[in-house]
Coordinates of N, CA and C in Angstrom, one line a residue:
M281 N 0.8 -1.2 0.0 CA 0.0 0.0 0.0 C 0.9 1.2 0.0
D282 N 0.4 2.3 -0.7 CA 1.2 3.5 -0.8 C 1.3 4.2 0.6
K283 N 2.6 4.5 0.9 CA 2.9 5.1 2.2 C 2.3 6.5 2.4
N284 N 2.1 7.2 1.3 CA 1.5 8.5 1.4 C 0.0 8.4 1.9
T285 N -0.7 7.4 1.3 CA -2.0 7.1 1.7 C -2.1 6.8 3.1
I286 N -1.2 5.9 3.6 CA -1.2 5.5 5.0 C -1.0 6.7 5.9
M287 N -0.1 7.6 5.5 CA 0.2 8.7 6.4 C -1.0 9.7 6.4
D288 N -1.7 9.8 5.3 CA -2.9 10.7 5.2 C -4.0 10.1 6.2
W289 N -4.2 8.8 6.1 CA -5.1 8.1 7.0 C -4.7 8.3 8.4
L290 N -3.5 8.1 8.7 CA -3.0 8.2 10.1 C -3.1 9.6 10.7
T291 N -2.8 10.6 9.9 CA -2.9 12.0 10.3 C -4.3 12.3 10.6
A292 N -5.2 11.9 9.8 CA -6.6 12.2 10.0 C -7.2 11.5 11.2
E293 N -6.7 10.2 11.4 CA -7.2 9.5 12.6 C -6.7 10.1 13.9
R294 N -5.5 10.5 13.9 CA -4.9 11.1 15.1 C -5.6 12.4 15.4
L295 N -5.9 13.2 14.4 CA -6.6 14.5 14.7 C -8.0 14.2 15.2
S296 N -8.6 13.2 14.6 CA -10.0 12.9 15.0 C -9.9 12.4 16.5
L297 N -8.9 11.6 16.8 CA -8.7 11.1 18.2 C -8.5 12.3 19.2
A298 N -7.8 13.2 18.8 CA -7.5 14.4 19.7 C -8.9 15.1 19.9
D299 N -9.7 15.3 18.9 CA -11.0 15.9 19.1 C -11.9 15.1 20.0
F300 N -11.8 13.8 19.8 CA -12.6 12.9 20.6 C -12.2 13.0 22.1
L301 N -10.9 12.9 22.3 CA -10.4 13.0 23.7 C -10.8 14.3 24.3
D302 N -10.8 15.4 23.5 CA -11.2 16.7 24.0 C -12.6 16.8 24.5
E303 N -13.5 15.8 24.1 CA -14.9 15.8 24.5 C -15.1 15.1 25.8
L304 N -14.1 14.3 26.3 CA -14.3 13.5 27.5 C -14.5 14.4 28.7
E305 N -15.3 13.9 29.6 CA -15.5 14.5 30.9 C -14.3 14.2 31.8
P306 N -14.0 15.0 32.8 CA -12.8 14.7 33.7 C -12.9 13.3 34.3
H307 N -14.0 12.9 34.8 CA -14.1 11.6 35.4 C -13.9 10.4 34.5
E308 N -14.1 10.6 33.2 CA -14.0 9.6 32.2 C -12.5 9.2 32.0
W309 N -11.6 10.2 32.2 CA -10.2 9.9 32.1 C -9.7 8.9 33.1
E310 N -10.3 8.7 34.2 CA -9.9 7.7 35.2 C -10.7 6.4 35.1
A311 N -11.5 6.3 34.1 CA -12.3 5.1 33.9 C -11.4 4.0 33.3
D312 N -11.8 2.7 33.5 CA -11.0 1.6 32.9 C -11.2 1.6 31.4
S313 N -10.2 1.3 30.7 CA -10.3 1.1 29.2 C -10.4 -0.4 28.9
L314 N -10.4 -0.8 27.6 CA -10.5 -2.2 27.3 C -9.1 -2.9 27.5
C315 N -8.1 -2.1 27.7 CA -6.8 -2.7 28.0 C -6.7 -3.0 29.5
P316 N -6.6 -4.3 29.9 CA -6.6 -4.7 31.3 C -5.6 -3.9 32.1
G317 N -6.1 -3.2 33.2 CA -5.2 -2.5 34.1 C -4.9 -1.1 33.6
W318 N -5.4 -0.7 32.5 CA -5.1 0.6 31.9 C -6.3 1.5 32.1
T319 N -6.1 2.8 32.5 CA -7.2 3.7 32.5 C -7.2 4.4 31.1
V320 N -8.3 5.2 30.9 CA -8.4 6.0 29.7 C -7.2 6.9 29.6
H321 N -6.8 7.5 30.7 CA -5.6 8.4 30.8 C -4.4 7.6 30.3
D322 N -4.2 6.4 30.8 CA -3.0 5.6 30.4 C -3.0 5.4 28.9
V323 N -4.1 5.0 28.3 CA -4.2 4.8 26.9 C -3.9 6.0 26.1
A324 N -4.4 7.2 26.5 CA -4.1 8.4 25.8 C -2.7 8.7 25.9
A325 N -2.0 8.5 27.0 CA -0.6 8.7 27.2 C 0.2 7.8 26.2
H326 N -0.3 6.5 26.1 CA 0.4 5.6 25.2 C 0.3 6.1 23.7
L327 N -0.8 6.7 23.4 CA -0.9 7.2 22.0 C 0.0 8.3 21.6
T328 N 0.7 8.9 22.6 CA 1.6 10.0 22.3 C 3.1 9.4 22.2
L329 N 3.2 8.1 22.5 CA 4.6 7.6 22.5 C 5.2 7.1 21.2
S330 N 4.4 6.7 20.3 CA 5.0 6.1 19.0 C 5.8 7.1 18.2
T331 N 5.4 8.4 18.4 CA 6.1 9.4 17.6 C 7.3 10.0 18.4
R332 N 7.5 9.4 19.6 CA 8.6 9.9 20.5 C 9.6 8.8 21.0
T333 N 9.2 7.6 20.7 CA 10.0 6.5 21.2 C 11.3 6.4 20.4
T334 N 12.4 6.1 21.1 CA 13.7 5.9 20.4 C 14.2 4.5 20.6
L335 N 15.2 4.0 19.8 CA 15.7 2.7 20.0 C 16.4 2.5 21.4
L336 N 17.1 3.5 21.8 CA 17.7 3.5 23.1 C 16.7 3.4 24.2
G337 N 15.6 4.2 24.1 CA 14.6 4.1 25.1 C 13.9 2.8 25.1
T338 N 13.7 2.2 24.0 CA 13.1 0.8 23.9 C 14.0 -0.2 24.6
I339 N 15.3 -0.2 24.3 CA 16.2 -1.1 24.9 C 16.2 -1.0 26.4
T340 N 16.3 0.3 26.9 CA 16.3 0.5 28.3 C 15.0 0.1 28.9
G341 N 13.9 0.3 28.3 CA 12.6 -0.1 28.8 C 12.5 -1.6 28.9
M342 N 13.0 -2.3 27.9 CA 12.9 -3.8 27.9 C 13.8 -4.4 29.0
I343 N 14.9 -3.7 29.3 CA 15.8 -4.2 30.4 C 15.1 -4.0 31.7
R344 N 14.4 -2.8 31.9 CA 13.7 -2.6 33.1 C 12.5 -3.6 33.3
A345 N 11.9 -4.0 32.2 CA 10.8 -4.9 32.2 C 11.2 -6.3 32.1
R346 N 12.5 -6.6 32.2 CA 13.1 -8.0 32.1 C 12.6 -8.7 30.9
G347 N 12.6 -8.0 29.8 CA 12.3 -8.6 28.5 C 10.8 -8.8 28.2
D348 N 9.9 -8.3 29.0 CA 8.5 -8.4 28.8 C 7.9 -7.2 28.1
W349 N 7.6 -7.3 26.8 CA 7.1 -6.2 26.0 C 5.9 -5.5 26.6
D350 N 4.9 -6.4 27.0 CA 3.6 -5.8 27.5 C 3.9 -5.0 28.8
R351 N 4.8 -5.6 29.7 CA 5.1 -4.9 30.9 C 5.8 -3.5 30.7
M352 N 6.7 -3.5 29.7 CA 7.4 -2.3 29.3 C 6.4 -1.3 28.8
T353 N 5.5 -1.7 27.9 CA 4.5 -0.8 27.3 C 3.6 -0.2 28.4
A354 N 3.1 -1.0 29.3 CA 2.3 -0.5 30.4 C 3.0 0.5 31.3
A355 N 4.2 0.2 31.6 CA 5.0 1.0 32.5 C 5.2 2.4 31.9
E356 N 5.6 2.4 30.6 CA 5.8 3.7 29.9 C 4.5 4.5 29.8
A357 N 3.4 3.9 29.5 CA 2.2 4.6 29.5 C 1.8 5.2 30.8
R358 N 2.0 4.5 31.9 CA 1.6 5.0 33.2 C 2.5 6.1 33.6
R359 N 3.8 6.0 33.3 CA 4.7 7.0 33.7 C 4.4 8.3 33.0
R360 N 4.0 8.2 31.7 CA 3.6 9.4 30.9 C 2.3 10.0 31.4
A361 N 1.4 9.1 31.7 CA 0.1 9.6 32.3 C 0.3 10.3 33.6
A362 N 1.2 9.9 34.4 CA 1.5 10.5 35.7 C 2.1 11.9 35.5
R363 N 2.8 12.0 34.4 CA 3.6 13.2 34.1 C 2.8 14.3 33.4
Y364 N 1.8 13.9 32.6 CA 1.1 14.9 31.8 C -0.5 14.9 32.1
R365 N -1.0 16.1 32.1 CA -2.5 16.2 32.3 C -3.2 15.9 31.0
P366 N -4.5 15.5 31.0 CA -5.2 15.2 29.8 C -5.1 16.3 28.7
A367 N -5.2 17.5 29.1 CA -5.1 18.6 28.1 C -3.7 18.6 27.4
E368 N -2.7 18.3 28.1 CA -1.3 18.3 27.6 C -1.2 17.1 26.6
L369 N -1.8 16.0 27.0 CA -1.7 14.8 26.1 C -2.5 15.0 24.8
I370 N -3.6 15.7 24.9 CA -4.4 15.9 23.7 C -3.6 16.8 22.7
E371 N -2.9 17.8 23.3 CA -2.1 18.7 22.4 C -0.9 18.0 21.8
Q372 N -0.4 17.0 22.5 CA 0.7 16.2 22.0 C 0.3 15.3 20.9
V373 N -0.9 14.8 21.0 CA -1.4 14.0 19.9 C -1.6 14.9 18.6
R374 N -2.2 16.0 18.8 CA -2.4 17.0 17.7 C -1.1 17.4 17.1
A375 N -0.1 17.7 17.9 CA 1.2 18.3 17.5 C 1.9 17.3 16.6
T376 N 1.8 16.0 16.8 CA 2.6 15.1 16.1 C 1.7 14.2 15.2
A377 N 0.5 14.7 14.9 CA -0.5 13.9 14.1 C 0.1 13.5 12.7
G378 N 0.9 14.4 12.1 CA 1.5 14.1 10.8 C 2.9 13.5 10.8
S379 N 3.3 13.1 12.0 CA 4.7 12.6 12.2 C 4.8 11.2 11.6
A380 N 5.8 10.9 10.8 CA 6.1 9.6 10.3 C 7.0 8.8 11.2
H381 N 7.4 9.4 12.3 CA 8.3 8.6 13.2 C 7.5 7.5 13.8
R382 N 8.2 6.3 13.8 CA 7.6 5.1 14.4 C 8.5 4.5 15.4
A383 N 7.9 3.8 16.3 CA 8.6 3.0 17.3 C 9.5 2.0 16.6
P384 N 10.7 1.7 17.2 CA 11.6 0.7 16.6 C 10.9 -0.6 16.3
G385 N 11.1 -1.1 15.1 CA 10.5 -2.4 14.7 C 9.1 -2.3 14.1
A386 N 8.5 -1.1 14.2 CA 7.1 -0.9 13.8 C 7.1 -0.7 12.3
G387 N 6.1 -1.2 11.6 CA 5.9 -1.0 10.1 C 5.0 0.2 9.9
P388 N 4.8 0.6 8.7 CA 4.0 1.8 8.3 C 2.6 1.7 8.8
L389 N 2.0 0.5 8.9 CA 0.6 0.4 9.2 C 0.4 0.3 10.8
D390 N 1.5 0.0 11.5 CA 1.3 -0.3 12.9 C 0.8 1.0 13.7
P391 N 1.2 2.2 13.4 CA 0.6 3.3 14.1 C -0.8 3.5 13.8
L392 N -1.3 3.2 12.6 CA -2.7 3.3 12.2 C -3.5 2.2 13.0
V393 N -3.0 1.0 13.1 CA -3.6 0.0 14.0 C -3.8 0.5 15.4
D394 N -2.7 1.1 15.9 CA -2.7 1.6 17.3 C -3.8 2.7 17.4
A395 N -3.9 3.6 16.5 CA -4.8 4.7 16.6 C -6.3 4.2 16.5
L396 N -6.5 3.3 15.6 CA -7.9 2.8 15.4 C -8.3 1.9 16.6
V397 N -7.5 1.0 17.0 CA -7.9 0.1 18.1 C -7.9 0.8 19.4
H398 N -6.9 1.6 19.7 CA -7.0 2.3 21.0 C -8.1 3.3 21.1
G399 N -8.5 3.9 20.0 CA -9.7 4.7 20.0 C -10.9 4.0 20.5
Q400 N -11.0 2.7 20.1 CA -12.1 1.8 20.6 C -11.9 1.4 22.1
D401 N -10.6 1.2 22.4 CA -10.3 0.9 23.8 C -10.8 1.9 24.8
I402 N -10.8 3.2 24.3 CA -11.3 4.3 25.1 C -12.8 4.4 25.0
A403 N -13.3 4.4 23.8 CA -14.7 4.7 23.6 C -15.7 3.7 24.1
R404 N -15.5 2.4 23.9 CA -16.5 1.4 24.2 C -16.8 1.3 25.7
P405 N -15.8 1.2 26.6 CA -16.1 1.1 28.0 C -16.9 2.4 28.5
L406 N -16.7 3.5 27.8 CA -17.4 4.7 28.3 C -18.8 4.8 27.7
G407 N -19.2 3.8 26.8 CA -20.5 3.9 26.2 C -20.6 4.9 25.1
R408 N -19.4 5.4 24.6 CA -19.4 6.3 23.5 C -19.2 5.6 22.2
V409 N -19.8 6.2 21.2 CA -19.6 5.6 19.8 C -18.5 6.4 19.1
R410 N -17.5 5.6 18.6 CA -16.5 6.2 17.8 C -16.4 5.4 16.5
E411 N -16.9 6.0 15.4 CA -16.9 5.3 14.1 C -15.5 5.0 13.6
M412 N -15.3 3.8 13.1 CA -14.1 3.4 12.6 C -14.2 3.3 11.0
P413 N -13.4 4.1 10.3 CA -13.5 4.2 8.9 C -13.2 2.8 8.3
A414 N -14.1 2.3 7.4 CA -14.0 0.9 7.0 C -12.8 0.6 6.2
R415 N -12.4 1.4 5.2 CA -11.2 1.2 4.3 C -10.0 1.1 5.2
Q416 N -9.8 2.0 6.1 CA -8.6 2.1 6.9 C -8.6 0.9 7.9
A417 N -9.8 0.5 8.4 CA -9.8 -0.7 9.3 C -9.5 -2.0 8.5
A418 N -9.9 -2.0 7.2 CA -9.6 -3.2 6.4 C -8.1 -3.3 6.1
A419 N -7.5 -2.2 5.8 CA -6.0 -2.2 5.6 C -5.3 -2.6 6.9
A420 N -5.8 -2.1 8.0 CA -5.2 -2.4 9.3 C -5.4 -3.9 9.6
L421 N -6.5 -4.4 9.3 CA -6.8 -5.9 9.6 C -6.0 -6.8 8.7
D422 N -5.8 -6.4 7.4 CA -4.9 -7.2 6.6 C -3.5 -7.3 7.2
H423 N -3.0 -6.1 7.7 CA -1.7 -6.1 8.3 C -1.6 -6.9 9.5
V424 N -2.6 -6.8 10.4 CA -2.6 -7.6 11.7 C -2.7 -9.1 11.4
R425 N -3.4 -9.5 10.4 CA -3.5 -10.9 10.0 C -2.2 -11.5 9.6
D426 N -1.4 -10.6 8.9 CA -0.1 -11.1 8.4 C 1.0 -11.0 9.4
S427 N 0.8 -10.2 10.4 CA 1.9 -9.9 11.4 C 2.0 -11.0 12.4
L428 N 3.2 -11.3 12.8 CA 3.5 -12.3 13.9 C 3.2 -11.6 15.3
F429 N 3.2 -10.3 15.3 CA 3.2 -9.6 16.6 C 1.8 -9.7 17.3
Y430 N 0.7 -9.7 16.6 CA -0.6 -9.6 17.2 C -1.2 -11.0 17.6
G431 N -0.7 -12.0 17.0 CA -1.2 -13.4 17.3 C -2.5 -13.7 16.5
A432 N -2.8 -13.0 15.5 CA -4.0 -13.2 14.7 C -3.9 -14.5 13.9
R433 N -2.7 -14.9 13.5 CA -2.5 -16.1 12.7 C -3.0 -17.3 13.5
R434 N -2.6 -17.4 14.7 CA -3.0 -18.5 15.5 C -4.5 -18.4 15.9
R435 N -4.9 -17.2 16.2 CA -6.3 -16.9 16.6 C -7.3 -17.3 15.5
F436 N -7.0 -17.0 14.2 CA -7.9 -17.3 13.2 C -7.6 -18.5 12.3
K437 N -6.8 -19.4 12.8 CA -6.4 -20.6 12.1 C -7.7 -21.4 11.8
G438 N -7.9 -21.7 10.5 CA -9.0 -22.5 10.1 C -10.3 -21.7 10.0
M439 N -10.2 -20.4 9.9 CA -11.4 -19.6 9.9 C -11.4 -18.6 8.7
R440 N -12.6 -18.3 8.2 CA -12.8 -17.3 7.2 C -13.5 -16.1 7.7
L441 N -12.9 -15.0 7.5 CA -13.4 -13.7 8.0 C -14.2 -13.0 6.9
I442 N -15.4 -12.5 7.2 CA -16.2 -11.9 6.2 C -16.7 -10.6 6.7
A443 N -16.4 -9.4 6.1 CA -16.9 -8.1 6.6 C -18.3 -7.9 6.0
T444 N -19.1 -7.3 6.8 CA -20.5 -7.1 6.4 C -20.8 -5.6 6.0
D445 N -19.8 -4.8 6.2 CA -19.9 -3.4 5.9 C -19.1 -2.9 4.7
L446 N -18.4 -3.8 4.1 CA -17.7 -3.5 2.8 C -17.3 -4.9 2.2
D447 N -16.8 -4.8 0.9 CA -16.4 -6.0 0.2 C -15.0 -6.5 0.6
W448 N -15.0 -7.3 1.7 CA -13.7 -7.7 2.2 C -13.9 -9.1 2.8
S449 N -13.0 -10.0 2.5 CA -13.0 -11.3 3.2 C -11.6 -11.9 3.1
A450 N -11.2 -12.8 4.0 CA -9.9 -13.4 4.0 C -9.9 -14.7 4.8
G451 N -8.9 -15.5 4.6 CA -8.8 -16.7 5.3 C -9.6 -17.8 4.7
G452 N -9.4 -19.0 5.2 CA -10.1 -20.2 4.7 C -10.3 -21.2 5.8
G453 N -11.3 -22.0 5.7 CA -11.6 -23.0 6.7 C -13.1 -23.1 6.9
P454 N -13.5 -24.1 7.6 CA -15.0 -24.4 7.8 C -15.7 -23.4 8.6
D455 N -15.0 -22.6 9.5 CA -15.7 -21.8 10.4 C -15.6 -20.3 10.0
E456 N -16.8 -19.7 9.9 CA -16.8 -18.3 9.4 C -17.0 -17.3 10.6
I457 N -16.5 -16.1 10.4 CA -16.8 -15.0 11.4 C -17.3 -13.9 10.5
R458 N -18.5 -13.4 10.8 CA -19.1 -12.3 10.0 C -19.3 -11.1 10.9
G459 N -19.1 -9.9 10.4 CA -19.5 -8.7 11.1 C -18.7 -7.5 10.6
P460 N -18.9 -6.3 11.1 CA -18.3 -5.1 10.7 C -16.7 -5.3 10.8
V461 N -16.1 -4.7 9.8 CA -14.6 -4.8 9.8 C -13.9 -4.3 11.0
G462 N -14.5 -3.3 11.6 CA -13.9 -2.7 12.9 C -14.0 -3.7 14.0
D463 N -15.1 -4.5 14.1 CA -15.1 -5.5 15.1 C -14.2 -6.7 14.8
L464 N -14.0 -7.0 13.6 CA -13.0 -8.0 13.2 C -11.6 -7.6 13.6
L465 N -11.3 -6.3 13.4 CA -10.0 -5.8 13.8 C -9.8 -5.9 15.3
L466 N -10.8 -5.5 16.0 CA -10.7 -5.6 17.5 C -10.4 -7.1 17.9
L467 N -11.2 -8.0 17.3 CA -11.0 -9.4 17.6 C -9.6 -9.9 17.2
A468 N -9.1 -9.4 16.1 CA -7.8 -9.8 15.6 C -6.7 -9.3 16.5
T469 N -6.9 -8.3 17.2 CA -5.9 -7.8 18.2 C -6.2 -8.2 19.6
G470 N -7.1 -9.2 19.7 CA -7.3 -9.9 21.0 C -8.3 -9.2 21.9
R471 N -9.2 -8.4 21.4 CA -10.2 -7.7 22.2 C -11.5 -8.5 22.1
A472 N -11.9 -9.0 23.3 CA -13.2 -9.8 23.3 C -14.4 -8.9 23.0
A473 N -14.2 -7.5 23.2 CA -15.3 -6.6 22.9 C -15.7 -6.7 21.5
G474 N -14.8 -7.0 20.6 CA -15.2 -7.1 19.2 C -16.2 -8.2 18.9
L475 N -16.4 -9.2 19.8 CA -17.3 -10.3 19.6 C -18.8 -9.8 19.6
A476 N -19.0 -8.6 20.2 CA -20.4 -8.2 20.3 C -21.1 -8.0 18.9
G477 N -20.3 -7.6 17.9 CA -20.9 -7.4 16.6 C -20.6 -8.5 15.6
L478 N -20.1 -9.6 16.1 CA -19.8 -10.7 15.2 C -20.7 -11.9 15.4
S479 N -20.7 -12.8 14.3 CA -21.5 -14.0 14.4 C -20.8 -15.1 13.6
G480 N -21.2 -16.3 13.8 CA -20.6 -17.4 13.1 C -19.9 -18.4 14.0
R481 N -19.7 -19.6 13.5 CA -19.0 -20.6 14.3 C -17.6 -20.2 14.7
G482 N -16.9 -19.5 13.9 CA -15.6 -19.0 14.2 C -15.6 -18.1 15.4
A483 N -16.6 -17.2 15.5 CA -16.8 -16.3 16.6 C -17.1 -17.1 17.9
E484 N -17.9 -18.1 17.8 CA -18.2 -18.9 18.9 C -17.0 -19.6 19.4
R485 N -16.1 -20.1 18.5 CA -14.9 -20.8 18.9 C -13.9 -19.9 19.7
I486 N -13.8 -18.7 19.1 CA -12.9 -17.7 19.7 C -13.4 -17.2 21.1
A487 N -14.7 -17.0 21.2 CA -15.3 -16.6 22.4 C -15.0 -17.5 23.6
A488 N -14.9 -18.8 23.3 CA -14.6 -19.8 24.3 C -13.1 -19.7 24.8
T489 N -12.3 -19.0 24.1 CA -10.8 -18.9 24.4 C -10.4 -17.6 25.0
L490 N -11.3 -16.6 24.9 CA -10.9 -15.2 25.4 C -11.5 -15.0 26.8

């Protein structure tokens, strides 16, 4: 996929996220997100990190976390949340919306996956609706399915995914999962919340494992 298109999508999604965060009430920032153990404030802080992370910082963080990527990511988000107020984080998201800088090891589509999925991590527990653009979500889902990082290959083994809101399908096998591409993306990244909009034997199989 053309990198300029990806950057245009990413910039627009980050700016939209900043506007969305600006609408939150003060008490909502302390609410739990879809990320276990993370508040909305933590997730917002995490969203400012991909344009600021360095290789040295990643190595140092991994050493502190004893090689555990998830532990490192959570610790960095919480440290940043403790350092910056919500208004400051919103402005940081806006200020670097068009930045092409990525965390070490990340591909061009990973920041878009981050923005799309974490937007839902914030919105859904708050009972807020945040629309996910279908074409962008489909591109992100294709990337997640092919990546070793997200675990989607194992999760969707023997399953066929079929989007109901655009012409998109992928995978093969006897068990189908049908639903909006945004919900498929959430499920591909390990979020059980995505199951709410999905149907099919594949969805039933995955529900039993999450």
